[in-house]
Short mmCIF file of C-alpha atoms in Angstrom, two decimals:
data_model
loop_
_atom_site.label_atom_id
_atom_site.label_comp_id
_atom_site.label_asym_id
_atom_site.label_seq_id
_atom_site.Cartn_x
_atom_site.Cartn_y
_atom_site.Cartn_z
CA MET A 1 -6.70 86.94 98.89
CA GLN A 2 -8.71 84.37 96.92
CA ASN A 3 -5.65 82.19 96.26
CA ASN A 4 -6.49 82.09 92.54
CA ASN A 5 -4.13 82.28 89.57
CA TYR A 6 -4.35 85.37 87.33
CA MET A 7 -2.58 86.45 84.20
CA CYS A 8 -2.14 90.06 83.05
CA LEU A 9 -1.68 90.86 79.35
CA THR A 10 -0.60 94.42 78.54
CA ALA A 11 -0.30 95.84 75.01
CA HIS A 12 2.37 98.42 74.10
CA TRP A 13 2.38 100.32 70.85
CA ILE A 14 3.22 103.68 69.29
CA ASP A 15 0.25 105.44 67.76
CA ASP A 16 0.04 107.56 64.59
CA ASP A 17 1.17 110.63 66.57
CA TRP A 18 4.27 108.77 67.75
CA ILE A 19 3.13 108.60 71.34
CA LEU A 20 3.91 105.49 73.36
CA GLN A 21 0.71 103.83 74.55
CA LYS A 22 0.02 100.95 76.88
CA ARG A 23 -3.22 99.27 77.95
CA ILE A 24 -4.09 96.29 80.05
CA LEU A 25 -5.98 94.01 77.67
CA ASN A 26 -6.91 91.29 80.09
CA PHE A 27 -6.55 90.55 83.78
CA CYS A 28 -8.01 87.10 83.69
CA GLU A 29 -8.09 84.00 85.81
CA ILE A 30 -5.96 81.10 84.68
CA LYS A 31 -6.16 77.55 85.97
CA ASP A 32 -2.43 76.94 86.45
CA HIS A 33 1.05 78.13 85.49
CA ARG A 34 1.75 75.49 82.86
CA GLY A 35 3.03 76.62 79.47
CA GLU A 36 0.02 75.16 77.63
CA SER A 37 -2.41 77.10 79.87
CA ILE A 38 -0.51 80.38 79.43
CA ALA A 39 -0.34 79.97 75.65
CA LYS A 40 -4.05 79.19 75.40
CA GLN A 41 -5.02 82.18 77.53
CA ILE A 42 -2.87 84.55 75.45
CA GLU A 43 -4.28 83.10 72.24
CA ASP A 44 -7.86 83.56 73.47
CA CYS A 45 -7.15 87.16 74.56
CA LEU A 46 -5.65 88.12 71.18
CA PHE A 47 -8.49 86.43 69.33
CA GLN A 48 -11.12 88.33 71.36
CA TRP A 49 -9.43 91.64 70.74
CA GLY A 50 -8.89 90.89 67.04
CA ILE A 51 -5.15 91.52 67.26
CA GLU A 52 -3.40 90.14 64.18
CA LYS A 53 0.11 91.45 64.61
CA VAL A 54 2.51 90.76 67.49
CA PHE A 55 6.11 91.95 67.34
CA THR A 56 7.45 90.59 70.64
CA ILE A 57 6.13 89.11 73.88
CA THR A 58 7.97 90.10 77.03
CA VAL A 59 7.98 87.46 79.79
CA ASP A 60 10.09 86.59 82.81
CA ASN A 61 12.50 83.66 82.94
CA ALA A 62 10.18 80.94 84.23
CA SER A 63 10.52 77.74 82.20
CA ALA A 64 6.73 77.66 81.64
CA ASN A 65 7.02 80.89 79.67
CA ASP A 66 9.55 79.35 77.31
CA SER A 67 7.20 76.53 76.46
CA ALA A 68 4.30 79.00 76.15
CA ILE A 69 6.21 81.04 73.55
CA THR A 70 7.04 77.86 71.60
CA ILE A 71 3.37 76.88 71.51
CA LEU A 72 2.27 80.40 70.51
CA LYS A 73 4.66 80.42 67.55
CA LYS A 74 3.00 77.30 66.17
CA ARG A 75 -0.48 78.70 66.79
CA PHE A 76 0.27 82.04 65.19
CA LYS A 77 1.73 80.40 62.07
CA SER A 78 -1.54 78.54 61.56
CA TRP A 79 -3.62 81.76 61.79
CA ASP A 80 -4.47 83.19 58.35
CA GLY A 81 -3.33 86.79 58.06
CA PHE A 82 -1.46 86.80 61.39
CA ALA A 83 1.76 88.81 61.16
CA MET A 84 5.01 87.82 62.89
CA VAL A 85 8.50 89.01 62.06
CA TYR A 86 10.47 86.08 60.56
CA ASP A 87 7.99 83.47 61.83
CA GLY A 88 8.52 84.56 65.42
CA GLU A 89 12.27 84.15 65.44
CA PHE A 90 12.57 87.15 67.75
CA LEU A 91 9.20 86.80 69.43
CA GLN A 92 10.39 86.17 72.98
CA MET A 93 11.86 89.09 74.92
CA ARG A 94 13.16 88.15 78.36
CA CYS A 95 12.49 90.58 81.19
CA ALA A 96 15.72 92.51 81.82
CA ALA A 97 14.70 93.49 85.35
CA HIS A 98 14.25 89.85 86.34
CA ILE A 99 17.62 88.87 84.83
CA LEU A 100 19.32 91.72 86.65
CA ASN A 101 17.68 90.66 89.89
CA LEU A 102 19.05 87.11 89.47
CA VAL A 103 22.52 88.50 88.73
CA VAL A 104 22.68 90.72 91.81
CA SER A 105 21.05 88.17 94.08
CA GLU A 106 23.75 85.69 93.09
CA GLY A 107 26.40 88.16 94.21
CA LEU A 108 24.71 88.83 97.53
CA LYS A 109 24.22 85.17 98.49
CA GLU A 110 27.23 85.30 100.79
CA MET A 111 26.68 88.63 102.44
CA ASN A 112 29.80 90.56 103.33
CA LYS A 113 30.59 90.77 107.03
CA SER A 114 30.57 94.60 107.03
CA ILE A 115 27.01 94.66 105.68
CA GLU A 116 25.96 92.18 108.39
CA LEU A 117 27.35 94.45 111.10
CA ILE A 118 25.59 97.49 109.68
CA ARG A 119 22.37 95.48 109.51
CA HIS A 120 22.77 94.70 113.25
CA ALA A 121 23.32 98.39 114.00
CA VAL A 122 20.20 99.41 112.04
CA LYS A 123 18.20 96.65 113.64
CA TYR A 124 19.21 97.91 117.10
CA VAL A 125 17.93 101.45 116.36
CA LYS A 126 14.64 100.26 114.89
CA SER A 127 13.95 97.67 117.57
CA SER A 128 12.25 100.09 120.00
CA PRO A 129 10.83 103.67 120.07
CA SER A 130 13.18 104.74 122.88
CA ARG A 131 16.25 103.72 120.88
CA LYS A 132 14.93 105.51 117.86
CA ARG A 133 14.41 108.69 119.92
CA ARG A 134 17.97 108.51 121.27
CA PHE A 135 19.25 108.05 117.75
CA ILE A 136 17.38 111.12 116.48
CA MET A 137 18.63 113.18 119.44
CA LEU A 138 22.25 112.22 118.68
CA ALA A 139 21.68 113.00 114.99
CA GLU A 140 20.56 116.50 115.96
CA ARG A 141 23.63 116.97 118.18
CA GLU A 142 25.92 115.82 115.38
CA ARG A 143 24.02 118.17 113.06
CA VAL A 144 23.33 115.47 110.54
CA GLU A 145 20.94 117.08 108.05
CA SER A 146 18.98 114.23 106.50
CA LYS A 147 15.23 113.88 106.14
CA SER A 148 15.54 110.15 105.45
CA LEU A 149 15.35 107.64 108.29
CA LEU A 150 16.99 104.26 108.65
CA THR A 151 15.46 101.38 106.75
CA LEU A 152 16.00 97.69 107.40
CA ASP A 153 16.45 95.43 104.41
CA CYS A 154 14.62 92.29 103.46
CA PRO A 155 16.88 89.28 102.80
CA THR A 156 14.98 88.35 99.58
CA ARG A 157 15.17 91.83 98.06
CA TRP A 158 18.61 93.00 97.09
CA ASN A 159 17.53 96.54 96.32
CA SER A 160 16.31 96.90 99.90
CA THR A 161 19.91 96.17 100.96
CA TYR A 162 21.01 99.05 98.77
CA LEU A 163 18.40 101.35 100.34
CA MET A 164 19.50 100.28 103.84
CA LEU A 165 23.11 101.12 103.13
CA GLU A 166 22.18 104.37 101.42
CA SER A 167 20.30 105.56 104.49
CA ALA A 168 22.82 104.20 107.04
CA VAL A 169 26.00 105.77 105.62
CA LYS A 170 24.45 109.20 106.13
CA PHE A 171 24.53 108.62 109.90
CA VAL A 172 28.08 107.32 110.34
CA LYS A 173 28.89 110.02 112.89
CA VAL A 174 25.78 109.16 114.84
CA PHE A 175 26.64 105.47 115.06
CA THR A 176 30.18 106.33 116.10
CA ARG A 177 28.88 108.52 118.90
CA MET A 178 26.45 105.82 120.00
CA GLU A 179 29.38 103.42 120.35
CA GLU A 180 31.07 105.96 122.63
CA GLU A 181 28.08 107.05 124.75
CA ASP A 182 25.34 104.42 124.51
CA GLU A 183 26.19 101.54 126.85
CA GLU A 184 23.14 99.57 125.75
CA TYR A 185 24.31 99.79 122.16
CA LYS A 186 27.70 98.36 123.09
CA GLN A 187 26.14 95.55 125.14
CA TYR A 188 23.90 94.69 122.19
CA PHE A 189 26.98 93.80 120.13
CA LYS A 190 28.80 91.94 122.92
CA LYS A 191 26.73 88.80 122.57
CA LYS A 192 28.29 85.45 121.76
CA VAL A 193 27.49 83.93 118.41
CA LYS A 194 28.10 80.28 117.55
CA LYS A 195 28.53 79.10 114.01
CA ALA A 196 29.30 75.56 112.94
CA THR A 197 31.68 75.13 110.02
CA SER A 198 33.41 72.11 108.54
CA ARG A 199 37.03 71.38 109.29
CA ASP A 200 37.98 72.24 105.72
CA SER A 201 36.24 75.64 105.64
CA PHE A 202 37.07 77.21 108.99
CA ILE A 203 35.61 80.72 109.02
CA LEU A 204 36.10 83.38 111.67
CA ILE A 205 33.00 85.48 112.15
CA ASP A 206 35.19 88.23 113.62
CA ASP A 207 38.94 88.14 113.82
CA ARG A 208 39.36 91.28 115.92
CA GLU A 209 38.64 89.48 119.21
CA GLY A 210 39.97 86.28 120.81
CA VAL A 211 38.18 83.24 119.49
CA ASP A 212 37.67 80.01 121.43
CA ASP A 213 36.99 77.07 119.15
CA GLU A 214 36.20 73.42 119.76
CA PHE A 215 34.98 70.34 117.89
CA ASP A 216 31.59 68.73 118.24
CA ASP A 217 32.28 65.02 118.83
CA ILE A 218 29.03 63.97 117.16
CA THR A 219 29.17 66.00 113.95
CA SER A 220 32.95 66.50 113.79
CA ARG A 221 32.26 70.16 113.04
CA ARG A 222 34.11 73.10 114.49
CA ILE A 223 32.09 75.35 116.79
CA VAL A 224 33.20 78.97 116.52
CA GLU A 225 32.43 81.54 119.19
CA SER A 226 33.10 85.18 118.51
CA THR A 227 32.15 88.56 119.82
CA ILE A 228 30.39 90.85 117.34
CA LEU A 229 31.62 94.43 117.51
CA PRO A 230 29.83 97.55 116.21
CA PRO A 231 30.73 98.62 112.68
CA SER A 232 34.23 100.06 112.49
CA ALA A 233 35.64 102.67 110.14
CA TYR A 234 36.68 99.87 107.81
CA ASP A 235 33.13 98.53 107.77
CA TRP A 236 31.71 101.92 106.85
CA SER A 237 34.35 102.34 104.16
CA ALA A 238 33.40 98.92 102.74
CA ALA A 239 29.74 99.88 102.88
CA ASN A 240 30.46 102.98 100.78
CA GLU A 241 32.17 100.79 98.22
CA PHE A 242 29.27 98.36 98.16
CA LEU A 243 26.88 101.27 97.89
CA GLY A 244 28.61 102.69 94.81
CA PHE A 245 28.67 99.25 93.24
CA LEU A 246 25.00 98.45 93.91
CA LYS A 247 23.88 101.92 92.83
CA LEU A 248 24.63 101.01 89.19
CA PHE A 249 22.31 98.00 89.37
CA TYR A 250 19.63 99.88 91.33
CA ASN A 251 19.50 102.65 88.70
CA MET A 252 19.53 100.09 85.88
CA THR A 253 16.56 98.29 87.44
CA LEU A 254 14.59 101.53 87.49
CA LYS A 255 15.48 102.29 83.87
CA PHE A 256 14.60 98.77 82.72
CA SER A 257 11.27 98.99 84.53
CA GLY A 258 9.97 102.14 82.87
CA SER A 259 6.70 101.79 81.01
CA ASN A 260 5.85 105.42 80.19
CA TYR A 261 8.92 105.95 78.02
CA VAL A 262 10.91 104.01 75.43
CA THR A 263 13.32 101.46 76.98
CA SER A 264 14.35 99.14 74.11
CA ASN A 265 16.80 101.65 72.62
CA THR A 266 18.90 101.92 75.81
CA CYS A 267 18.64 98.34 77.17
CA PHE A 268 21.73 97.15 75.30
CA GLN A 269 23.72 100.10 76.55
CA HIS A 270 22.85 99.25 80.14
CA ILE A 271 23.82 95.61 79.57
CA VAL A 272 27.22 96.73 78.23
CA SER A 273 27.72 98.98 81.28
CA ILE A 274 26.89 96.09 83.64
CA GLN A 275 29.26 93.70 81.89
CA THR A 276 32.20 96.09 81.82
CA SER A 277 31.70 97.00 85.49
CA LEU A 278 31.55 93.33 86.56
CA GLU A 279 34.64 92.41 84.51
CA SER A 280 36.57 95.33 85.96
CA ASN A 281 35.78 94.42 89.55
CA ALA A 282 36.24 90.68 88.98
CA SER A 283 39.74 91.21 87.58
CA SER A 284 40.84 93.49 90.41
CA SER A 285 42.94 91.73 93.08
CA TYR A 286 42.53 94.49 95.66
CA SER A 287 38.81 95.21 95.59
CA ILE A 288 36.51 93.71 98.26
CA LEU A 289 34.00 93.34 95.46
CA ASN A 290 36.14 90.76 93.66
CA ASP A 291 34.37 87.58 94.81
CA MET A 292 30.93 89.16 94.53
CA SER A 293 31.63 90.32 90.99
CA ARG A 294 32.88 86.88 89.95
CA ARG A 295 29.66 85.23 91.11
CA MET A 296 27.57 87.90 89.43
CA LEU A 297 29.55 87.65 86.20
CA SER A 298 28.92 83.90 86.09
CA LYS A 299 25.17 84.46 86.35
CA PHE A 300 25.38 87.34 83.85
CA ASN A 301 27.04 85.10 81.28
CA LYS A 302 24.23 82.61 81.62
CA TYR A 303 21.70 85.10 80.23
CA TRP A 304 23.60 87.88 78.46
CA GLY A 305 27.22 86.77 78.22
CA ALA A 306 27.08 85.48 74.65
CA ALA A 307 25.48 87.59 71.95
CA GLU A 308 23.38 84.65 70.74
CA LYS A 309 21.72 84.46 74.17
CA MET A 310 20.44 88.02 73.84
CA ASN A 311 17.58 89.05 71.62
CA PRO A 312 19.36 90.86 68.75
CA LEU A 313 16.45 93.28 68.42
CA LEU A 314 17.89 95.08 71.46
CA VAL A 315 20.99 95.96 69.36
CA VAL A 316 18.93 96.94 66.32
CA ALA A 317 16.93 99.27 68.56
CA VAL A 318 20.14 101.13 69.35
CA ILE A 319 20.89 101.54 65.65
CA LEU A 320 17.42 103.01 65.12
CA ASP A 321 18.24 105.73 67.63
CA PRO A 322 19.76 108.60 65.56
CA ARG A 323 21.98 109.52 68.53
CA TYR A 324 23.90 106.21 68.39
CA LYS A 325 23.36 104.18 65.19
CA LEU A 326 26.23 101.86 64.28
CA THR A 327 28.81 104.14 65.86
CA TYR A 328 27.87 103.11 69.40
CA VAL A 329 27.42 99.45 68.45
CA LYS A 330 30.96 99.29 67.10
CA VAL A 331 32.43 100.80 70.25
CA ALA A 332 30.32 98.55 72.50
CA PHE A 333 31.26 95.38 70.60
CA ALA A 334 34.93 96.32 70.86
CA ASP A 335 34.52 96.52 74.67
CA ILE A 336 32.57 93.31 75.28
CA PHE A 337 34.17 91.09 72.58
CA HIS A 338 37.89 90.96 73.18
CA GLU A 339 38.66 89.19 69.90
CA PRO A 340 38.48 91.45 66.78
CA THR A 341 37.17 88.59 64.61
CA GLN A 342 34.25 87.99 66.98
CA CYS A 343 33.55 91.72 67.06
CA GLU A 344 33.48 91.94 63.26
CA ALA A 345 31.30 88.82 62.98
CA MET A 346 28.73 90.23 65.40
CA LEU A 347 28.69 93.57 63.60
CA ARG A 348 27.99 91.83 60.29
CA LYS A 349 25.28 89.75 61.93
CA ILE A 350 23.44 92.79 63.37
CA THR A 351 23.82 94.82 60.14
CA SER A 352 22.47 91.89 58.14
CA LEU A 353 19.53 91.63 60.50
CA LEU A 354 18.68 95.31 59.96
CA TYR A 355 18.61 94.79 56.19
CA ARG A 356 16.54 91.63 56.57
CA LEU A 357 14.01 93.53 58.69
CA TYR A 358 13.95 96.25 56.03
CA ASP A 359 13.24 93.70 53.29
CA HIS A 360 10.52 92.11 55.42
CA TYR A 361 8.72 95.41 56.03
CA LEU A 362 9.19 96.45 52.41
CA ALA A 363 7.54 93.24 51.28
CA THR A 364 4.72 93.81 53.75
CA ILE A 365 4.10 97.25 52.23
CA HIS A 366 4.00 95.81 48.74
CA VAL A 367 1.51 93.14 49.84
CA GLY A 368 -0.64 95.81 51.36
CA GLU A 369 -0.53 97.84 48.18
CA SER A 370 -1.43 94.86 46.00
CA SER A 371 -4.35 93.96 48.25
CA SER A 372 -5.75 97.43 47.83
CA GLN A 373 -5.86 97.23 44.01
CA PRO A 374 -9.13 98.23 42.24
CA THR A 375 -12.00 95.76 42.13
CA SER A 376 -12.92 94.01 38.90
CA GLU A 377 -15.50 96.60 38.00
CA GLN A 378 -13.07 99.42 38.69
CA GLY A 379 -10.38 97.52 36.81
CA ASP A 380 -12.50 97.48 33.65
CA ASN A 381 -12.72 101.27 33.78
CA VAL A 382 -8.96 101.53 34.26
CA GLU A 383 -8.32 99.37 31.22
CA LEU A 384 -10.65 101.51 29.14
CA GLU A 385 -8.81 104.64 30.20
CA LEU A 386 -5.47 103.03 29.30
CA GLU A 387 -6.79 101.98 25.92
CA GLY A 388 -8.09 105.49 25.37
CA ASP A 389 -4.54 106.78 26.03
CA ASN A 390 -3.15 104.35 23.40
CA VAL A 391 -0.91 102.61 25.94
CA GLY A 392 -0.13 99.07 24.80
CA ASP A 393 -0.14 96.24 27.34
CA ALA A 394 3.44 95.10 26.66
CA THR A 395 4.89 98.55 26.82
CA TYR A 396 2.98 99.41 29.94
CA GLN A 397 4.09 96.22 31.66
CA LYS A 398 7.72 97.07 30.83
CA PHE A 399 7.16 100.49 32.31
CA LEU A 400 5.77 99.00 35.51
CA ALA A 401 8.75 96.64 35.82
CA GLN A 402 11.25 99.47 35.28
CA ALA A 403 9.46 101.73 37.72
CA ASP A 404 9.44 99.02 40.39
CA ALA A 405 13.14 98.38 39.85
CA GLU A 406 14.05 102.07 40.18
CA ASN A 407 11.87 102.50 43.24
CA ASN A 408 13.35 99.41 44.86
CA VAL A 409 16.90 100.71 44.33
CA GLU A 410 15.88 104.00 45.90
CA LYS A 411 14.16 102.31 48.85
CA ILE A 412 16.96 99.87 49.52
CA SER A 413 19.37 102.76 49.82
CA GLU A 414 17.14 104.17 52.58
CA VAL A 415 19.05 102.18 55.19
CA ASP A 416 22.40 103.37 53.87
CA GLU A 417 21.14 106.95 53.71
CA TYR A 418 20.07 106.72 57.38
CA LEU A 419 23.34 105.18 58.51
CA ARG A 420 25.47 107.69 56.58
CA ALA A 421 23.62 110.69 58.02
CA GLU A 422 25.35 112.42 60.93
CA LEU A 423 24.46 111.65 64.52
CA VAL A 424 22.01 114.06 66.07
CA GLY A 425 21.31 114.98 69.68
CA TYR A 426 23.90 112.62 71.20
CA ARG A 427 24.85 115.30 73.74
CA ASP A 428 21.29 116.42 74.34
CA SER A 429 19.93 114.93 77.58
CA LYS A 430 16.40 116.03 76.65
CA PHE A 431 16.39 114.54 73.17
CA ASP A 432 12.91 113.32 72.20
CA LEU A 433 13.41 110.18 70.17
CA LEU A 434 9.77 109.66 69.19
CA ALA A 435 9.44 113.31 68.14
CA TRP A 436 12.49 112.90 65.88
CA TRP A 437 10.98 109.90 64.15
CA LYS A 438 7.67 111.67 63.79
CA VAL A 439 9.42 114.46 61.88
CA ASN A 440 11.54 112.09 59.79
CA ALA A 441 8.92 109.40 59.12
CA CYS A 442 8.31 110.76 55.63
CA LYS A 443 12.02 110.68 54.83
CA TYR A 444 12.53 107.12 56.07
CA LYS A 445 9.18 105.49 55.22
CA VAL A 446 10.15 101.85 55.76
CA LEU A 447 12.64 102.39 58.60
CA SER A 448 10.04 104.45 60.47
CA LEU A 449 7.73 101.43 60.42
CA ILE A 450 10.46 99.28 61.91
CA ALA A 451 11.26 101.93 64.50
CA ARG A 452 7.59 102.26 65.46
CA ASP A 453 7.42 98.55 66.30
CA MET A 454 10.93 98.29 67.76
CA LEU A 455 10.78 101.26 70.10
CA ALA A 456 7.42 100.15 71.53
CA VAL A 457 8.94 96.90 72.86
CA PRO A 458 9.08 96.85 76.71
CA VAL A 459 12.19 95.20 78.16
CA SER A 460 10.57 94.30 81.46
CA THR A 461 7.31 92.85 82.73
CA VAL A 462 6.92 95.49 85.45
CA SER A 463 4.09 97.17 83.57
CA SER A 464 2.01 93.99 83.80
CA GLU A 465 3.17 93.07 87.31
CA SER A 466 2.07 96.49 88.57
CA ALA A 467 -1.50 95.33 87.90
CA PHE A 468 -1.11 92.75 90.67
CA SER A 469 -0.47 95.56 93.16
CA THR A 470 -3.72 97.10 91.98
CA GLY A 471 -5.30 93.68 92.26
CA GLY A 472 -4.24 93.51 95.91
CA ARG A 473 -6.19 96.67 96.56
CA VAL A 474 -9.23 95.55 94.58
CA LEU A 475 -9.44 92.11 96.18
CA ASP A 476 -8.77 92.92 99.84
CA ALA A 477 -10.08 91.40 103.06
CA PHE A 478 -13.36 93.35 102.75
CA ARG A 479 -13.98 92.48 99.05
CA SER A 480 -12.67 88.95 98.80
CA SER A 481 -15.81 87.55 97.12
CA LEU A 482 -15.61 89.52 93.88
CA SER A 483 -15.76 87.36 90.81
CA SER A 484 -12.76 87.21 88.46
CA LYS A 485 -14.76 89.07 85.79
CA MET A 486 -15.52 91.92 88.20
CA ALA A 487 -11.91 92.10 89.29
CA GLU A 488 -10.86 92.30 85.62
CA ALA A 489 -13.45 95.01 84.94
CA LEU A 490 -12.23 97.15 87.84
CA ILE A 491 -8.54 96.83 87.05
CA CYS A 492 -8.89 97.35 83.29
CA ALA A 493 -11.26 100.29 83.76
CA GLN A 494 -8.83 101.98 86.16
CA ASN A 495 -6.02 101.50 83.66
CA TRP A 496 -8.02 102.80 80.68
CA LEU A 497 -9.42 105.81 82.54
CA SER A 498 -5.97 106.85 83.79
CA VAL A 499 -4.86 107.63 80.22
CA LYS A 500 -4.57 111.31 79.52
CA PRO A 501 -7.26 112.40 77.03
CA PRO A 502 -6.02 114.15 73.88
CA ASN A 503 -6.13 117.95 73.81
CA PHE A 504 -6.59 118.18 77.59
CA ASN A 505 -3.28 119.53 78.75
CA ASP A 506 -4.63 120.56 82.14
CA PHE A 507 -5.73 117.01 82.97
CA ASP A 508 -3.03 115.52 85.22
CA CYS A 509 -3.12 111.77 85.53
CA ASP A 510 0.61 111.30 86.22
CA ASN A 511 0.54 112.03 89.95
CA PHE A 512 1.47 108.52 90.98
CA ASP A 513 4.70 106.82 90.14
CA GLU A 514 4.04 103.12 89.85
CA THR A 515 7.58 102.26 88.77
CA GLU A 516 9.63 102.65 91.93
CA ALA A 517 7.04 101.00 94.14
CA ILE A 518 6.67 98.04 91.87
CA VAL A 519 10.33 97.36 91.11
CA ILE A 520 10.81 95.83 94.57
CA GLU A 521 7.74 93.66 94.25
CA ALA A 522 8.76 92.50 90.80
CA ASP A 523 12.20 91.59 92.07
CA ALA A 524 10.73 89.72 95.05
CA ALA A 525 8.55 87.66 92.75
CA VAL A 526 11.63 86.08 91.16
CA GLY A 527 12.58 82.88 92.96
CA ASP A 528 14.10 79.54 92.25
CA GLU A 529 11.21 78.77 89.94
CA SER A 530 12.60 81.37 87.52
CA GLU A 531 15.68 79.25 86.95
CA ALA A 532 13.90 75.89 86.74
#
C-alpha cells in the first residue's frame, strides 16, 4: 500500500525441550533489493539481537540474495566469537518451494490443448450467475456429490491450474450433459479463433474440424482458423493424467512450505521422488506428459540435477533421521546416479561430511569446556589440593593426555555406533523425530547437537513470506500512514503472541493454517527476476 520495500527475518531453532520454534525477528524497511543492502540489514538485525551463531540462511533464488550471502560470509568471519560451520561453506540454503515453482512453470509454459479447452468450459460456467445456476441444477440431476465448486486458474500460478483441474474432473458428467442440452454452451465453443504461426511451425489449434488457412502477404505468416469444440472424452482423460502428475508437485510444495514441523530431513527424499518421476515420464514415448517432463527436467537439472548444486546438508539431515540413516541414502543415490562409480563417490563425500561436522562440533565442545576453566584464584586452590594429594605435575599431565585420548576414541565411535544401530520407526507414520532425539540426546551427545541445528533448518522461505500477507492486513487502505516501526511492532507482536505458552494445553493458537494460503502467494512472487 505504501510502495515501500520491506525485509522479513525469521529465526528457527530447536529449544532445550526439543520443540521446534520460530519467531519473526524483524520486519523492517529496506531501501532497495540490492545484495549489499540485504546483507547490511541482516547484519544489523543479528547485531541488535545479539545472535552469534547462524547455521544456515534460507533465501529464494534471486541473484541479489547470492551476493548478499557472499557479503555476509565475509562479515561474519570478521566478527569475534561468531560461529559458522566451516566458515559458512553451507550457509546458503535455497528455497525448495521456489525452485519447484520454477520447474513446474517451465513445464506449463506451452499449455496442453486439453487443459485450454477445460479452462474455456470452466470460464463459461463462471461467467454469469444464470450459467452457474444451470450448472448446479444439472449437477443435482446427475447426482454429482461434491461440495467443491469450479475454480478458474491464474496463468501465473501453476498450482491454481492443478486446483482447477481437480475441481473440474469431478463434474465430467455435468459438462457432457451441458454439451447435449445447453445450446448456449455449444454456441460458446463455436467461435472462430485466428492464430498466426510461421511457415516452419504450422500448428493446428484443433484438428477435429475443417481448417481454412491462408498466408498474410505482409508478414508471410500463416493464418489459422479453427473451431473450438467442448472438451471431449480424450480431453478429460488427458486432464486426469495431468492431474495425477501435478498432484505430486502440489503435495511437495505443501510439504516444503511447512514451518511448524521439521522439513530438512525429508527434503532430499522429495527431490529424489521428483527426479525419478520426471525421468520416467520424459523417457516414455507414449505419455502425453513427455514434452512437459523434458522441459521440467531441464530446469530441474539447473538447480538440483548435480549433487554439487544441492546443499549437502539436506542429505546429512536424512542420515540424522533414525528411520533412514545411510540405508535410504544408498538406495536413493543408486536411483539418481546411474553410474556406480558416481554413486560410490557421492556416498563417500556425504559420509566424510558427517564426520567433519562431528569433528567440528566436538572441537566446539572442547573450546567451551576450556573457556569455563577455573579463574586464577580458583586455580591456586586446585593446585594446593593436588599437591596435598601428592600428585606430581608430570604424572598428572600424562594422565590428562591419556584420558583425553581414550575419551576421543570413545566419542569418535559415536557416529559409527549411531550408524550401526538398527533403523527405528521407519514404518510408523506418526514417528516423532524430535521426541526420539530428546530421549537419545544423552546417548549421542555430539550428534544430538548436530541434529538440533540440522533439523531446525527450514527448506523454504514461506514462513517469512507469510508475514507479508499479515503486512497486507496491517497496512490496508484505511491504515496506510503507519510508520515502518509501527508496522514492525504490530507484525512481530502478533507473531510472538501467537506462540502457545508452556504448560497451557487448553490454549489453542493453531486454528489458522497459514501454509496452504501462503503457498500460492509465495509461488506467484517468483518471476523472471529469480533467474536473473
